Amino acid sequence: MLNLKATLASGAVMLGTIFAADAVLAQEHVFKLHHFLGAESPAQKDMLEPWAKRVEENSGGTVKIEIYPSMTLGGRPPELISQVRDGVVDLVWTLNGYTPGLFPRTEVMELPFVFLNDPVAANLTLAEIYPDHLAEEYKGVEPMFLHSHAGQAIQTVSKEIRMPDDIAGMKLRIPTRTGAWVIEALGATPVSMPVPDLPLALSKGVVDGALIPWEIIPALKIQDQTQFQIEGADKTRFGTSIFQVSMNKARWDSLPEDVQKAFRDASDRDWLVEVGQIWRDVDERGIKVAVDSGNTHITLTPEETEAFRAKLEPVVDRWVDEVAPQGIDGAALVETVRASIAKNASAAGAR
């Protein structure tokens, strides 16, 4: 009897070892995805985890994507793009604006009143213009997809904003260099910092507010540091930020076609629409948290919004002049993007 038990136990161990080995062999391609927000952030829970699962399922189990939030693999957020280009990590989700000037063509989507209020249309436009207008500035990486959030709104510690002149003299955190130009055009002082540093900056009076979407409110408890959340009519925002999920180019080129297809199919047009809807939904959840906490949500009238448009149009001209020495026809690109956004907003059923 003892020999039988020992034989059965030994057999169970062997089977377990075989199954474990089979699981390892099945996951032939393991990727590390590094990003700068927390594990419970909407970016990870609502977007990166579902996307990774789609890739894994598309691959038939041969792909495993391990997500590392909060810069747990080292470095600071602005270093993410160099980490993936250098092959330190396989994949990143990062904000283009953390490396000012590195993606000048893509900045066109960030501009106020080029991006209006629709992340779905923005995502589809980014994919549409990428081959002819953006690809050359993504050397060293293979973008899986580019996306926008719901756009930059104004959040202030204690000052109500209704007209552009109300912002003059304030210090506001900005996410990108184009965001800095927005703040400068409104007569305020831009302060650059990664978004995780914002709560402390607000609490210590380093800044009087921020140019930032609603979605970040719950994650950083911005409702506790601010009183006013301001946006234009019909959810119009004052520019946006562009993000990328990108893979190291050498790693991408080494993959067999079926694995590349698993990634591409997970990042298709339907996914871009879904990502836009995800960021719209998390934005709505964010402003609800602020309002439920007693904050004031201000939606500007069409006339007040038009006053901001007039004040911020020079930002577009500034960008056109800024990129001209790099051989970029900024005016033509603005026209192309505005037309594409209008078409894609109609196609996607703009809200």
Coordinates of C-alpha atoms in Angstrom, one line a residue:
M1 CA 0.0 0.0 0.0
L2 CA 2.8 2.4 0.9
N3 CA 4.5 1.7 -2.4
L4 CA 1.3 2.3 -4.3
K5 CA 0.8 5.7 -2.5
A6 CA 4.4 6.6 -3.2
T7 CA 4.0 5.7 -6.8
L8 CA 0.8 7.7 -7.2
A9 CA 2.4 10.7 -5.4
S10 CA 5.4 10.5 -7.7
G11 CA 3.2 10.3 -10.7
A12 CA 1.2 13.4 -9.6
V13 CA 4.4 15.3 -9.2
M14 CA 5.6 14.3 -12.6
L15 CA 2.3 15.3 -14.2
G16 CA 2.4 18.6 -12.5
T17 CA 5.9 19.2 -13.7
I18 CA 4.8 18.2 -17.3
F19 CA 1.8 20.6 -17.2
A20 CA 3.9 23.4 -15.8
A21 CA 6.5 22.8 -18.5
D22 CA 3.8 22.8 -21.2
A23 CA 2.4 26.1 -19.8
V24 CA 5.9 27.7 -20.1
L25 CA 6.4 26.3 -23.6
A26 CA 2.9 27.6 -24.6
Q27 CA 3.9 31.1 -23.6
E28 CA 6.7 31.4 -26.1
H29 CA 6.7 35.2 -26.1
V30 CA 6.7 37.1 -22.8
F31 CA 6.6 40.9 -22.9
K32 CA 7.2 43.4 -20.1
L33 CA 4.9 46.5 -20.4
H34 CA 6.1 49.5 -18.3
H35 CA 4.0 52.6 -17.5
F36 CA 3.9 55.5 -15.1
L37 CA 0.5 55.3 -13.3
G38 CA -0.8 52.9 -10.6
A39 CA -2.1 49.4 -10.9
E40 CA -5.6 50.6 -10.1
S41 CA -5.6 53.5 -12.5
P42 CA -8.1 53.6 -15.4
A43 CA -5.2 53.4 -17.8
Q44 CA -4.3 50.0 -16.5
K45 CA -7.6 48.5 -15.4
D46 CA -9.8 49.8 -18.2
M47 CA -7.4 49.8 -21.1
L48 CA -4.0 48.1 -20.8
E49 CA -5.3 44.9 -19.1
P50 CA -8.1 44.3 -21.5
W51 CA -5.8 45.0 -24.5
A52 CA -3.2 42.6 -23.1
K53 CA -5.8 40.0 -22.7
R54 CA -7.0 40.4 -26.3
V55 CA -3.4 40.0 -27.6
E56 CA -2.9 36.9 -25.4
E57 CA -6.2 35.3 -26.6
N58 CA -5.5 36.2 -30.2
S59 CA -2.1 34.4 -30.0
G60 CA -3.7 31.2 -28.7
G61 CA -1.8 31.4 -25.5
T62 CA 1.7 31.9 -27.0
V63 CA 2.0 35.5 -25.8
K64 CA 2.1 36.7 -22.2
I65 CA 2.1 40.4 -21.3
E66 CA 3.3 41.3 -17.9
I67 CA 2.3 44.8 -16.8
Y68 CA 4.6 46.9 -14.5
P69 CA 2.8 50.0 -13.2
S70 CA 4.2 53.1 -11.3
M71 CA 7.7 52.9 -12.9
T72 CA 8.4 49.7 -10.9
L73 CA 11.1 48.7 -13.4
G74 CA 13.0 52.0 -12.6
G75 CA 13.5 55.4 -14.0
R76 CA 11.1 58.4 -14.3
P77 CA 8.1 58.8 -16.7
P78 CA 10.1 60.9 -19.3
E79 CA 12.5 58.0 -19.6
L80 CA 9.9 55.5 -20.8
I81 CA 10.4 56.2 -24.5
S82 CA 14.1 55.7 -24.3
Q83 CA 13.6 52.5 -22.2
V84 CA 11.6 50.9 -25.0
R85 CA 13.8 52.2 -27.8
D86 CA 16.9 50.9 -26.0
G87 CA 15.2 47.5 -25.3
V88 CA 15.3 47.9 -21.6
V89 CA 11.6 47.0 -21.7
D90 CA 9.5 45.4 -24.5
L91 CA 6.5 47.7 -24.3
V92 CA 5.5 51.0 -22.8
W93 CA 2.4 53.1 -22.4
T94 CA 3.6 56.7 -22.2
L95 CA 2.7 60.3 -22.8
N96 CA 4.3 61.9 -25.8
G97 CA 4.5 65.2 -24.0
Y98 CA 7.0 63.9 -21.5
T99 CA 9.6 64.3 -24.2
P100 CA 8.9 67.8 -25.7
G101 CA 9.9 68.1 -29.3
L102 CA 10.4 64.4 -29.9
F103 CA 7.1 63.9 -31.7
P104 CA 6.5 67.3 -33.4
R105 CA 4.1 66.1 -36.1
T106 CA 1.9 64.2 -33.6
E107 CA 1.7 67.5 -31.6
V108 CA -0.8 68.7 -34.2
M109 CA -3.5 66.7 -32.4
E110 CA -2.7 68.4 -29.1
L111 CA -3.5 71.9 -30.3
P112 CA -6.5 73.8 -28.9
F113 CA -9.5 73.9 -31.2
V114 CA -7.8 71.3 -33.5
F115 CA -8.8 68.7 -30.9
L116 CA -12.2 69.7 -29.7
N117 CA -14.1 67.2 -27.6
D118 CA -14.1 63.7 -29.1
P119 CA -11.4 61.1 -28.3
V120 CA -12.9 58.6 -30.6
A121 CA -12.5 60.8 -33.6
A122 CA -9.0 61.7 -32.4
N123 CA -7.9 58.1 -32.2
L124 CA -9.3 57.3 -35.7
T125 CA -7.6 60.3 -37.1
L126 CA -4.2 59.4 -35.5
A127 CA -4.4 56.0 -37.2
E128 CA -5.5 57.5 -40.5
I129 CA -2.7 60.0 -40.7
Y130 CA 0.1 57.9 -39.2
P131 CA 1.5 56.2 -42.4
D132 CA 1.9 59.4 -44.4
H133 CA 2.5 62.0 -41.7
L134 CA 3.7 60.6 -38.4
A135 CA 5.6 57.3 -38.9
E136 CA 9.0 58.9 -39.4
E137 CA 9.1 60.3 -35.8
Y138 CA 8.6 56.8 -34.2
K139 CA 12.0 55.4 -35.2
G140 CA 13.2 52.6 -32.9
V141 CA 9.6 51.7 -31.8
E142 CA 6.6 50.0 -33.3
P143 CA 3.5 51.7 -32.1
M144 CA 0.7 49.3 -31.3
F145 CA -1.7 52.3 -31.1
L146 CA -1.8 56.0 -30.4
H147 CA -4.7 57.6 -28.5
S148 CA -6.0 60.7 -26.9
H149 CA -7.8 61.2 -23.6
A150 CA -10.9 63.3 -23.3
G151 CA -8.9 66.5 -23.4
Q152 CA -7.4 69.2 -21.2
A153 CA -9.8 71.1 -18.9
I154 CA -8.9 73.7 -16.3
Q155 CA -9.0 72.8 -12.6
T156 CA -8.3 75.4 -10.0
V157 CA -7.7 75.4 -6.3
S158 CA -9.9 78.4 -5.5
K159 CA -10.5 80.7 -8.5
E160 CA -13.6 80.6 -10.7
I161 CA -12.8 80.9 -14.4
R162 CA -15.3 82.3 -17.0
M163 CA -13.2 84.3 -19.4
P164 CA -9.6 84.1 -20.6
D165 CA -8.5 87.1 -18.6
D166 CA -9.5 85.3 -15.4
I167 CA -6.5 83.1 -15.8
A168 CA -3.9 85.8 -16.1
G169 CA -1.2 85.7 -13.4
M170 CA -2.0 82.1 -12.2
K171 CA 0.5 79.2 -12.1
L172 CA -0.9 76.1 -13.8
R173 CA 0.6 72.6 -14.2
I174 CA 0.8 71.7 -17.9
P175 CA 1.2 68.2 -19.5
T176 CA 3.0 69.2 -22.7
R177 CA 4.9 72.0 -24.4
T178 CA 1.7 72.8 -26.4
G179 CA -0.1 72.9 -23.1
A180 CA 2.5 75.4 -21.9
W181 CA 1.7 77.6 -24.9
V182 CA -2.0 77.5 -24.1
I183 CA -1.3 78.8 -20.6
E184 CA 1.1 81.4 -21.8
A185 CA -1.4 82.7 -24.4
L186 CA -3.9 83.1 -21.5
G187 CA -1.4 85.2 -19.5
A188 CA -0.5 82.6 -16.9
T189 CA 2.7 80.8 -15.9
P190 CA 3.1 77.1 -17.0
V191 CA 4.7 74.7 -14.6
S192 CA 5.8 71.3 -16.0
M193 CA 5.7 68.1 -13.9
P194 CA 4.7 64.5 -14.3
V195 CA 1.1 64.0 -13.2
P196 CA 1.9 61.9 -10.1
D197 CA 3.6 65.0 -8.6
L198 CA 0.5 67.2 -9.0
P199 CA -1.3 66.6 -5.7
L200 CA 1.7 67.7 -3.6
A201 CA 2.2 70.7 -5.8
L202 CA -1.4 71.8 -5.4
S203 CA -1.4 71.3 -1.6
K204 CA 1.8 73.3 -1.2
G205 CA 0.7 76.2 -3.5
V206 CA 3.4 75.5 -6.1
V207 CA 0.6 75.7 -8.6
D208 CA -2.8 77.3 -8.5
G209 CA -4.4 74.7 -10.7
A210 CA -3.8 72.5 -13.7
L211 CA -4.6 71.9 -17.3
I212 CA -5.7 68.3 -17.1
P213 CA -8.7 66.0 -17.9
W214 CA -11.3 64.9 -15.4
E215 CA -10.2 61.2 -15.4
I216 CA -7.2 61.8 -13.2
I217 CA -9.4 63.3 -10.4
P218 CA -10.2 60.0 -8.5
A219 CA -6.7 58.5 -8.9
L220 CA -4.9 61.5 -7.5
K221 CA -7.7 62.7 -5.2
I222 CA -7.6 66.1 -7.1
Q223 CA -11.1 66.8 -5.7
D224 CA -9.5 67.4 -2.3
Q225 CA -7.1 70.0 -3.6
T226 CA -9.4 72.0 -6.0
Q227 CA -12.7 73.7 -5.9
F228 CA -13.4 74.4 -9.6
Q229 CA -13.5 72.3 -12.8
I230 CA -13.9 74.3 -16.0
E231 CA -14.5 73.2 -19.6
G232 CA -16.0 74.8 -22.8
A233 CA -19.4 74.4 -24.3
D234 CA -20.3 70.9 -25.5
K235 CA -17.4 69.4 -23.6
T236 CA -14.9 71.5 -25.6
R237 CA -11.4 71.2 -24.2
F238 CA -8.3 73.4 -24.5
G239 CA -6.2 70.8 -26.4
T240 CA -5.4 67.3 -25.4
S241 CA -2.5 64.9 -24.8
I242 CA -1.4 62.0 -27.0
F243 CA -0.3 58.7 -25.6
Q244 CA 1.3 55.7 -27.2
V245 CA 1.5 51.9 -26.6
S246 CA 4.7 51.0 -28.4
M247 CA 7.0 48.0 -28.7
N248 CA 10.8 47.9 -29.1
K249 CA 11.3 47.8 -32.9
A250 CA 13.9 45.1 -32.9
R251 CA 11.7 42.9 -30.7
W252 CA 8.7 43.5 -33.1
D253 CA 10.8 42.6 -36.1
S254 CA 11.9 39.4 -34.5
L255 CA 8.3 38.2 -34.0
P256 CA 6.7 35.6 -36.4
E257 CA 3.8 36.9 -38.5
D258 CA 1.1 35.2 -36.5
V259 CA 2.2 36.9 -33.3
Q260 CA 2.4 40.3 -35.0
K261 CA -1.1 39.6 -36.3
A262 CA -2.3 38.9 -32.7
F263 CA -1.1 42.4 -31.7
R264 CA -2.5 44.1 -34.8
D265 CA -5.9 42.5 -34.5
A266 CA -6.1 43.6 -30.8
S267 CA -5.3 47.2 -31.9
D268 CA -7.7 47.6 -34.8
R269 CA -10.2 50.3 -35.6
D270 CA -12.8 48.8 -33.3
W271 CA -10.3 48.9 -30.5
L272 CA -9.5 52.6 -31.2
V273 CA -13.2 53.4 -31.0
E274 CA -13.4 51.5 -27.7
V275 CA -10.4 53.3 -26.3
G276 CA -12.0 56.6 -27.1
Q277 CA -15.1 55.5 -25.3
I278 CA -13.1 54.2 -22.3
W279 CA -11.5 57.6 -21.8
R280 CA -14.8 59.5 -22.3
D281 CA -16.4 57.2 -19.7
V282 CA -13.6 57.5 -17.1
D283 CA -13.6 61.3 -17.6
E284 CA -17.3 61.3 -16.8
R285 CA -16.6 59.2 -13.7
G286 CA -13.9 61.7 -12.7
I287 CA -16.1 64.8 -12.8
K288 CA -18.8 63.0 -10.9
V289 CA -16.3 62.4 -8.1
A290 CA -15.5 66.1 -8.0
V291 CA -19.1 67.2 -8.0
D292 CA -20.1 64.7 -5.4
S293 CA -17.3 66.0 -3.2
G294 CA -18.8 69.5 -3.4
N295 CA -16.7 71.0 -6.2
T296 CA -18.2 73.3 -8.8
H297 CA -18.3 72.1 -12.4
I298 CA -18.4 75.0 -14.8
T299 CA -19.5 74.6 -18.4
L300 CA -18.7 77.8 -20.3
T301 CA -21.4 79.3 -22.6
P302 CA -20.8 79.3 -26.3
E303 CA -19.9 83.0 -26.2
E304 CA -17.3 82.4 -23.4
T305 CA -15.9 79.4 -25.3
E306 CA -15.5 81.5 -28.4
A307 CA -13.5 84.0 -26.4
F308 CA -11.1 81.2 -25.5
R309 CA -10.9 80.2 -29.1
A310 CA -10.0 83.7 -30.2
K311 CA -7.3 83.9 -27.5
L312 CA -5.8 80.5 -28.3
E313 CA -5.7 80.6 -32.1
P314 CA -2.2 82.1 -31.9
V315 CA -1.1 78.8 -30.3
V316 CA -1.8 77.0 -33.6
D317 CA 0.2 79.7 -35.4
R318 CA 3.1 79.3 -32.9
W319 CA 3.2 75.5 -33.5
V320 CA 3.2 76.0 -37.3
D321 CA 6.2 78.4 -37.0
E322 CA 7.9 76.1 -34.5
V323 CA 7.9 73.0 -36.7
A324 CA 8.6 74.8 -40.0
P325 CA 12.5 74.6 -39.6
Q326 CA 12.1 70.8 -39.4
G327 CA 10.5 70.7 -42.9
I328 CA 7.0 70.2 -41.6
D329 CA 4.2 72.1 -43.3
G330 CA 2.2 72.7 -40.1
A331 CA -0.6 74.7 -41.7
A332 CA -1.3 71.8 -44.2
L333 CA -1.2 69.3 -41.4
V334 CA -3.6 71.2 -39.3
E335 CA -6.0 71.4 -42.2
T336 CA -5.6 67.6 -42.8
V337 CA -6.3 66.8 -39.2
R338 CA -9.3 69.1 -38.8
A339 CA -10.9 67.5 -41.9
S340 CA -10.1 64.0 -40.7
I341 CA -11.5 64.7 -37.2
A342 CA -14.7 66.1 -38.7
K343 CA -15.1 63.0 -40.9
N344 CA -14.4 60.5 -38.1
A345 CA -16.6 62.4 -35.7
S346 CA -19.5 61.9 -38.1
A347 CA -18.6 58.3 -38.8
A348 CA -18.2 57.4 -35.1
G349 CA -21.3 59.3 -34.0
A350 CA -19.7 62.2 -32.1
R351 CA -21.1 62.9 -28.7

